[in-house]
Coordinates of C-alpha atoms and ligand atoms in Angstrom, one line a residue:
M1 CA 0.1 0.1 -0.1
R2 CA 0.7 3.2 -0.8
F3 CA 0.2 7.3 -1.1
L4 CA 0.8 10.0 -2.0
S5 CA -0.7 13.1 -0.9
A6 CA -1.0 16.9 -2.8
G7 CA -2.9 20.1 -1.6
E8 CA -2.5 23.4 -0.4
S9 CA -3.4 25.1 2.7
H10 CA -5.8 27.9 1.3
G11 CA -6.0 25.7 -2.0
P12 CA -8.8 24.8 -3.1
Q13 CA -8.6 21.0 -2.2
L14 CA -6.6 18.3 -0.7
T15 CA -5.5 15.8 -2.6
A16 CA -4.5 11.6 -2.4
V17 CA -3.7 8.5 -4.3
V18 CA -3.9 5.1 -2.5
D19 CA -2.5 2.4 -4.4
G20 CA -2.4 -1.2 -3.5
L21 CA -5.4 -1.5 -1.1
P22 CA -7.4 -5.0 -1.4
A23 CA -10.7 -5.1 -3.2
G24 CA -13.6 -6.5 -1.4
L25 CA -13.2 -3.7 1.8
P26 CA -16.2 -2.4 2.6
L27 CA -15.7 1.4 2.6
S28 CA -18.0 4.4 2.7
A29 CA -17.4 8.6 3.8
N30 CA -19.0 7.1 7.0
D31 CA -15.8 5.4 7.5
V32 CA -13.0 8.5 7.2
N33 CA -15.1 11.8 8.2
P34 CA -15.9 10.9 12.0
W35 CA -11.8 10.6 12.1
L36 CA -11.6 14.1 9.9
K37 CA -13.9 15.5 12.5
K38 CA -12.4 14.0 15.4
R39 CA -8.6 15.6 13.9
Q40 CA -10.1 19.2 13.3
G41 CA -11.4 19.5 17.3
G42 CA -10.0 19.8 20.8
Y43 CA -9.7 22.4 22.8
G44 CA -7.0 25.0 21.9
R45 CA -7.7 25.0 18.0
G46 CA -8.4 28.2 16.1
R47 CA -10.9 29.9 13.9
R48 CA -10.4 28.3 11.1
M49 CA -11.5 25.2 12.0
A50 CA -14.9 26.9 12.4
I51 CA -14.5 27.1 9.2
E52 CA -14.1 23.7 7.5
A53 CA -15.8 21.3 8.0
D54 CA -13.6 18.2 6.5
R55 CA -15.2 15.2 4.4
V56 CA -13.4 12.8 1.9
F57 CA -15.0 12.2 -1.7
F58 CA -13.7 9.3 -3.0
A59 CA -13.0 10.4 -6.7
A60 CA -12.3 6.9 -7.8
G61 CA -11.9 3.1 -6.9
V62 CA -14.7 2.7 -4.3
R63 CA -18.0 1.5 -6.1
G64 CA -21.4 0.0 -4.3
G65 CA -19.5 0.8 -1.1
R66 CA -16.7 -1.4 -1.8
T67 CA -13.2 -1.1 -3.4
T68 CA -12.9 -2.6 -6.1
G69 CA -8.6 -2.8 -6.7
A70 CA -8.3 0.3 -8.4
P71 CA -6.1 3.3 -6.8
L72 CA -8.2 5.6 -4.5
A73 CA -8.5 9.0 -5.4
L74 CA -9.3 11.1 -2.4
V75 CA -10.7 14.7 -1.8
I76 CA -11.2 17.0 0.7
E77 CA -12.4 20.7 -0.3
N78 CA -10.6 23.7 1.5
R79 CA -13.8 25.6 2.1
D80 CA -11.6 28.4 3.5
W81 CA -10.4 29.0 -0.3
K82 CA -12.9 30.9 -1.6
N83 CA -11.6 34.1 0.8
W84 CA -7.6 33.1 -0.5
R85 CA -8.9 32.7 -4.0
E86 CA -7.1 35.7 -5.4
I87 CA -4.1 34.8 -3.4
M88 CA -4.0 31.5 -4.1
D89 CA -4.8 31.8 -7.8
P90 CA -2.2 29.8 -9.9
A91 CA -2.4 32.1 -13.1
A92 CA 0.9 34.4 -13.2
G93 CA 0.8 37.2 -10.5
N94 CA 2.6 40.6 -9.3
W95 CA 5.4 40.9 -6.5
P96 CA 4.5 42.2 -4.1
R97 CA 1.9 39.8 -3.7
K98 CA -1.0 40.2 -1.3
K99 CA -0.7 38.7 2.2
A100 CA 2.7 37.7 1.1
L101 CA 4.4 36.3 4.4
T102 CA 8.5 37.8 4.8
T103 CA 9.2 37.6 8.5
P104 CA 10.0 33.9 9.0
R105 CA 8.8 32.5 12.5
P106 CA 11.4 30.1 14.3
G107 CA 10.1 26.6 14.5
H108 CA 8.5 26.7 11.0
A109 CA 9.6 25.7 7.7
D110 CA 9.6 29.4 6.5
L111 CA 13.1 30.4 6.5
T112 CA 14.7 27.4 5.5
G113 CA 12.1 26.6 3.0
G114 CA 12.5 30.2 1.2
I115 CA 16.3 29.5 1.5
K116 CA 15.9 26.2 -0.2
Y117 CA 13.2 26.4 -2.9
G118 CA 14.5 30.4 -3.4
H119 CA 10.7 32.0 -2.0
K120 CA 10.8 35.3 -1.0
D121 CA 7.0 35.3 0.0
L122 CA 7.0 32.6 2.2
R123 CA 3.7 31.8 1.8
D124 CA 5.0 29.8 -1.3
V125 CA 6.5 27.3 2.1
L126 CA 4.0 27.7 4.9
E127 CA 0.9 26.8 2.5
R128 CA 2.6 23.2 2.0
A129 CA 4.5 22.9 5.5
S130 CA 1.5 23.7 7.0
A131 CA -0.4 21.1 8.8
R132 CA -3.8 20.8 7.3
E133 CA -1.5 18.2 5.2
T134 CA -3.0 15.7 7.7
A135 CA -6.7 16.1 7.1
M136 CA -5.6 13.9 4.1
R137 CA -3.2 11.7 5.4
V138 CA -5.4 10.8 8.6
A139 CA -8.2 10.1 5.5
V140 CA -5.5 7.9 4.5
G141 CA -5.5 6.4 8.0
A142 CA -8.8 6.2 8.6
I143 CA -9.1 4.1 5.7
A144 CA -6.2 1.6 6.8
H145 CA -8.1 0.7 10.3
K146 CA -11.1 -0.3 8.4
L147 CA -8.7 -3.0 7.0
L148 CA -7.4 -3.6 10.3
S149 CA -10.3 -3.5 12.2
E150 CA -11.8 -6.2 9.5
L151 CA -8.7 -8.4 10.5
G152 CA -9.5 -8.2 14.2
V153 CA -7.3 -4.5 15.6
E154 CA -8.9 -2.2 17.9
S155 CA -6.7 1.0 18.5
I156 CA -7.3 4.2 20.5
G157 CA -4.8 7.9 20.5
Y158 CA -5.1 9.9 23.5
V159 CA -3.3 12.3 25.2
P160 CA -1.2 11.2 28.4
E161 CA 0.6 14.1 29.2
F162 CA -0.6 18.5 28.3
A163 CA 1.9 21.2 28.5
G164 CA 3.7 19.3 31.3
I165 CA 0.2 18.4 33.0
A166 CA 0.2 14.5 33.4
S167 CA -2.6 12.2 33.9
T168 CA -3.1 10.3 36.9
V169 CA -5.6 7.9 35.7
P170 CA -3.5 5.7 34.0
F171 CA -4.8 4.3 30.6
S172 CA -7.6 1.1 29.9
W173 CA -9.6 0.6 27.1
E174 CA -12.7 0.6 29.6
L175 CA -11.8 4.4 29.0
R176 CA -12.7 4.9 25.4
E177 CA -15.9 6.9 26.0
T178 CA -14.0 9.2 28.5
I179 CA -11.3 10.1 25.8
E180 CA -13.0 10.1 23.1
T181 CA -15.6 12.8 25.1
S182 CA -12.5 14.8 26.4
Q183 CA -12.0 18.4 24.7
V184 CA -8.6 17.3 25.3
R185 CA -8.9 13.6 24.4
M186 CA -7.2 12.5 28.1
T187 CA -8.2 10.0 30.5
D188 CA -7.9 12.5 33.4
P189 CA -11.5 15.0 34.1
E190 CA -9.3 16.7 36.8
A191 CA -6.0 17.3 34.7
E192 CA -8.5 18.2 31.8
K193 CA -9.4 20.8 33.9
R194 CA -6.1 21.9 34.4
V195 CA -5.1 21.7 31.2
I196 CA -8.0 23.8 29.5
E197 CA -7.0 26.5 32.4
A198 CA -3.6 26.6 30.9
I199 CA -4.7 26.8 27.4
D200 CA -6.8 30.0 27.8
R201 CA -3.6 31.6 29.9
A202 CA -1.8 30.8 27.2
R203 CA -4.1 32.3 25.1
E204 CA -3.9 35.3 26.3
A205 CA -0.1 35.4 26.6
G206 CA -0.4 35.1 22.8
D207 CA 1.8 32.1 23.6
T208 CA 1.7 28.0 22.4
L209 CA 1.5 24.3 24.0
G210 CA 2.8 21.1 23.5
G211 CA 2.5 17.5 24.9
L212 CA 2.8 14.1 24.8
L213 CA 0.8 11.7 22.2
E214 CA 0.1 7.9 22.6
A215 CA -2.0 5.4 20.4
R216 CA -2.4 1.6 20.8
F217 CA -3.3 -0.9 19.0
R218 CA -4.8 -4.4 20.4
G219 CA -5.2 -7.7 18.1
L220 CA -2.2 -7.4 16.1
V221 CA -0.7 -10.9 14.9
P222 CA 3.0 -11.7 16.1
G223 CA 5.7 -11.0 13.0
L224 CA 4.7 -7.9 11.5
G225 CA 7.6 -6.4 10.3
S226 CA 10.8 -8.3 10.0
Y227 CA 14.5 -8.4 11.9
T228 CA 16.5 -9.2 8.1
Q229 CA 16.8 -5.6 6.7
Y230 CA 17.1 -2.3 8.7
D231 CA 14.5 -0.6 6.0
R232 CA 11.8 -4.0 6.9
K233 CA 11.9 -3.4 11.0
L234 CA 8.4 -2.4 12.1
D235 CA 10.2 0.1 14.8
G236 CA 12.0 2.0 12.3
R237 CA 9.2 2.4 10.1
I238 CA 6.5 3.9 12.7
A239 CA 9.1 6.0 14.3
Q240 CA 9.8 7.5 10.5
M241 CA 5.8 7.9 10.2
V242 CA 5.1 9.1 13.6
M243 CA 7.9 11.9 12.8
S244 CA 6.8 13.3 10.2
I245 CA 3.8 14.7 12.0
P246 CA 4.7 18.6 12.1
A247 CA 5.7 19.6 14.8
V248 CA 6.8 15.8 16.7
K249 CA 10.0 15.6 17.9
G250 CA 10.6 12.7 19.6
V251 CA 8.9 8.6 19.4
E252 CA 9.1 6.4 21.3
I253 CA 8.2 2.3 21.2
G254 CA 6.5 1.0 24.8
E255 CA 8.9 2.3 27.6
G256 CA 11.8 3.3 25.6
F257 CA 13.1 6.0 27.4
K258 CA 12.6 4.8 31.0
N259 CA 14.1 1.3 30.2
A260 CA 17.4 2.9 29.6
A261 CA 17.7 3.3 33.2
L262 CA 17.0 0.1 34.2
P263 CA 18.7 -3.6 34.2
G264 CA 17.6 -5.9 31.8
S265 CA 15.9 -8.2 34.1
Q266 CA 13.5 -5.3 35.0
V267 CA 12.8 -4.4 31.5
H268 CA 12.2 -7.6 29.5
D269 CA 8.8 -9.6 29.5
A270 CA 9.1 -13.0 30.5
I271 CA 7.6 -15.5 28.4
Y272 CA 4.7 -17.6 28.6
R273 CA 2.3 -20.5 26.9
D274 CA -0.6 -21.9 27.7
D275 CA -3.5 -23.5 25.8
E276 CA -6.2 -21.1 25.6
R277 CA -4.1 -17.6 25.0
G278 CA -0.9 -19.7 23.5
W279 CA 2.0 -17.5 23.9
Y280 CA 1.9 -14.2 25.8
R281 CA 4.0 -12.1 27.6
S282 CA 2.9 -10.9 31.8
S283 CA 4.0 -7.7 31.4
N284 CA 4.8 -4.9 28.1
R285 CA 7.4 -2.5 28.6
A286 CA 8.1 -3.6 25.0
G287 CA 5.0 -1.9 23.8
G288 CA 4.7 -5.1 21.4
L289 CA 7.4 -4.8 19.4
E290 CA 10.7 -7.0 19.5
A291 CA 13.5 -6.7 17.4
G292 CA 11.4 -5.0 14.5
M293 CA 8.1 -7.0 15.2
T294 CA 5.3 -7.3 16.8
N295 CA 5.2 -10.0 19.6
G296 CA 1.4 -10.2 19.3
E297 CA 1.3 -7.7 22.6
E298 CA -0.5 -4.5 22.0
L299 CA 0.8 -2.5 20.1
V300 CA 2.2 1.1 22.1
V301 CA 3.5 4.3 20.2
R302 CA 4.3 7.2 22.0
A303 CA 5.2 10.9 20.9
A304 CA 6.0 14.4 22.0
L305 CA 4.8 17.1 20.2
K306 CA 6.4 20.6 20.8
P307 CA 4.4 23.7 21.0
I308 CA 3.1 25.3 17.5
A309 CA 5.7 28.0 15.7
T310 CA 3.2 30.7 15.1
L311 CA 2.8 33.0 18.2
M312 CA 0.9 36.2 18.8
K313 CA 3.7 37.1 21.0
P314 CA 6.2 36.7 18.4
L315 CA 10.1 36.4 18.6
H316 CA 12.5 38.1 16.8
S317 CA 13.4 37.3 13.1
V318 CA 15.1 38.9 10.5
D319 CA 12.9 40.2 6.9
V320 CA 13.8 38.3 4.2
V321 CA 13.4 41.2 1.4
S322 CA 14.7 44.3 3.5
H323 CA 17.2 42.3 6.4
Q324 CA 15.8 44.8 8.7
E325 CA 15.0 43.1 11.7
A326 CA 11.3 42.1 13.0
D327 CA 9.1 40.2 15.3
A328 CA 8.5 36.8 13.2
A329 CA 4.9 37.3 11.4
R330 CA 1.6 36.3 13.6
E331 CA -0.4 34.0 11.4
R332 CA -4.2 32.9 12.6
S333 CA -3.3 29.9 14.3
D334 CA -4.2 27.4 17.0
V335 CA -3.4 27.8 20.4
T336 CA -2.4 24.2 20.6
A337 CA -3.5 21.0 18.3
V338 CA -2.1 18.0 20.4
P339 CA -5.6 16.3 20.9
A340 CA -5.7 16.5 16.8
A341 CA -2.4 14.8 17.2
S342 CA -3.2 11.9 18.9
V343 CA -5.6 11.2 16.3
I344 CA -3.0 11.7 13.8
L345 CA -0.7 9.9 15.9
E346 CA -3.4 7.2 15.8
A347 CA -4.3 7.3 12.6
L348 CA -1.0 7.6 10.7
T349 CA 0.2 4.7 12.6
A350 CA -2.4 2.8 11.6
I351 CA -0.9 3.0 7.6
V352 CA 2.4 1.4 8.7
L353 CA 0.4 -1.5 10.1
A354 CA -2.1 -1.8 7.2
D355 CA 1.2 -2.2 5.0
A356 CA 2.6 -4.7 7.3
Y357 CA -0.5 -6.5 6.9
L358 CA -0.4 -6.7 3.3
E359 CA 3.2 -7.2 2.9
K360 CA 2.9 -10.3 5.3
F361 CA -0.4 -11.7 3.7
G362 CA -0.9 -9.7 0.3
G363 CA -4.0 -10.4 -1.5
D364 CA -6.0 -9.1 -4.0
T365 CA -9.2 -9.5 -2.1
L366 CA -10.3 -8.7 1.5
D367 CA -11.5 -12.3 1.5
E368 CA -8.1 -14.1 0.8
I369 CA -6.6 -12.1 3.5
K370 CA -8.6 -13.1 6.0
E371 CA -8.6 -16.9 5.1
R372 CA -4.3 -16.7 5.6
V373 CA -4.4 -14.2 8.7
S374 CA -6.7 -16.6 10.4
A375 CA -4.7 -19.4 9.1
Y376 CA -1.7 -18.0 10.4
R377 CA -2.8 -16.7 13.9
R378 CA -3.6 -20.7 14.5
R379 CA -0.4 -22.0 13.1
A380 CA 1.5 -18.7 15.8
R381 CA -0.7 -19.9 18.2
E382 CA -0.5 -23.8 18.2
Y383 CA 3.9 -22.9 17.4
Ligands
EPS1 C1 -1.9 25.8 10.7 C2 -2.3 27.2 10.8 C3 -3.8 27.0 11.3 C4 -4.2 26.5 11.5 C5 -4.1 24.5 10.9 C6 -1.8 24.8 10.3 O1 -4.0 27.2 9.9 P1 -4.7 29.2 9.3 O2 -3.1 29.2 8.7 O3 -6.1 28.5 8.6 O4 -5.8 29.4 10.6 O5 -5.3 25.9 11.8 O6 -4.3 23.6 11.0 C7 -4.8 23.0 9.6 C8 -5.7 23.9 9.0 C9 -5.5 21.7 9.8 O7 -7.0 21.0 9.6 O8 -5.2 21.5 11.0 C10 -0.1 25.4 10.1 O9 0.5 27.0 10.0 O10 0.4 24.9 10.5

């Protein structure tokens, strides 16, 4: 399974082509749109999200509610485009352009993107560097998730710590409803209150906030990925995908960072087997991945998201046209997108996992894949 996306934040639409999905996967816009809605949500989003109402349009590859095996073409409209038509017009225009941005924001793509591609209107950089692009990747992730759910996999994305405020309620699958209804996708209503206050304070101060994200997947077969070659190691593939989420600056599988301080006897997960459960572990500090392969335990992927780079109380910068000292650009933006990023983490990890399933089990049709997965599950249990 492979895909590419295109689209600017304030252009007419986001577009993707997804290739390699099996035929016969039941699929409708209702499998995708709730993900898009979740990604738009969360306390601390800016005014842009009141303009957009993201929905997917299948322009190819789906007929009668099922994939045909042909490439999928996906479209998400940018409603805001009608306000930016002139500014984003692909026809030749005059310099200086309206809404040209010439004072790069520290932490954003503006300056280096301008140097690299030779732009002096940094809008030519930021329009594609914008995290708006993640809307389309979440749509692709929702489709990947649909395939995983057909194969018995469940998942959740949530926020264990926000702006330094840690949840004191440990994650459990029973808390899914709490997470889905929380404005900050946390398990702990007390922490949620403090986080919301912190977001309000940051907004007043013209500042932004980051946090930690976690995605969990259960029901995975052991043996996705491989130890045999560096680029087949699943942890490496997940890390690449997760680090490509805008503003993610750290990635961890299981208790990765904590384990570095402990002796091996307190880190590795002892192996057990019985006829009912098959092979299992009594702990899961490895986060479901050993030697580049899933081991059948829950997959736990964590990421650190830095605060958004657009500050209403800006940092020092230099104008790229006049070379005069200046404040960094102030653009309409979010105070924080941590809750949205936890949805993105879940969706994008689902893409890597769906790809790993298709690689291991191949199959032109969903039925073939299902048969192979259940035969392998039996073999793995009896091994
Ligand atoms: C973003 C800036 C804001 C965010 C945007 C990402 O957009 P705007 O400049 O239109 O106010 O709302 O996020 C999205 C549009 C989205 O769909 O997530 C940025 O500079 O990265």
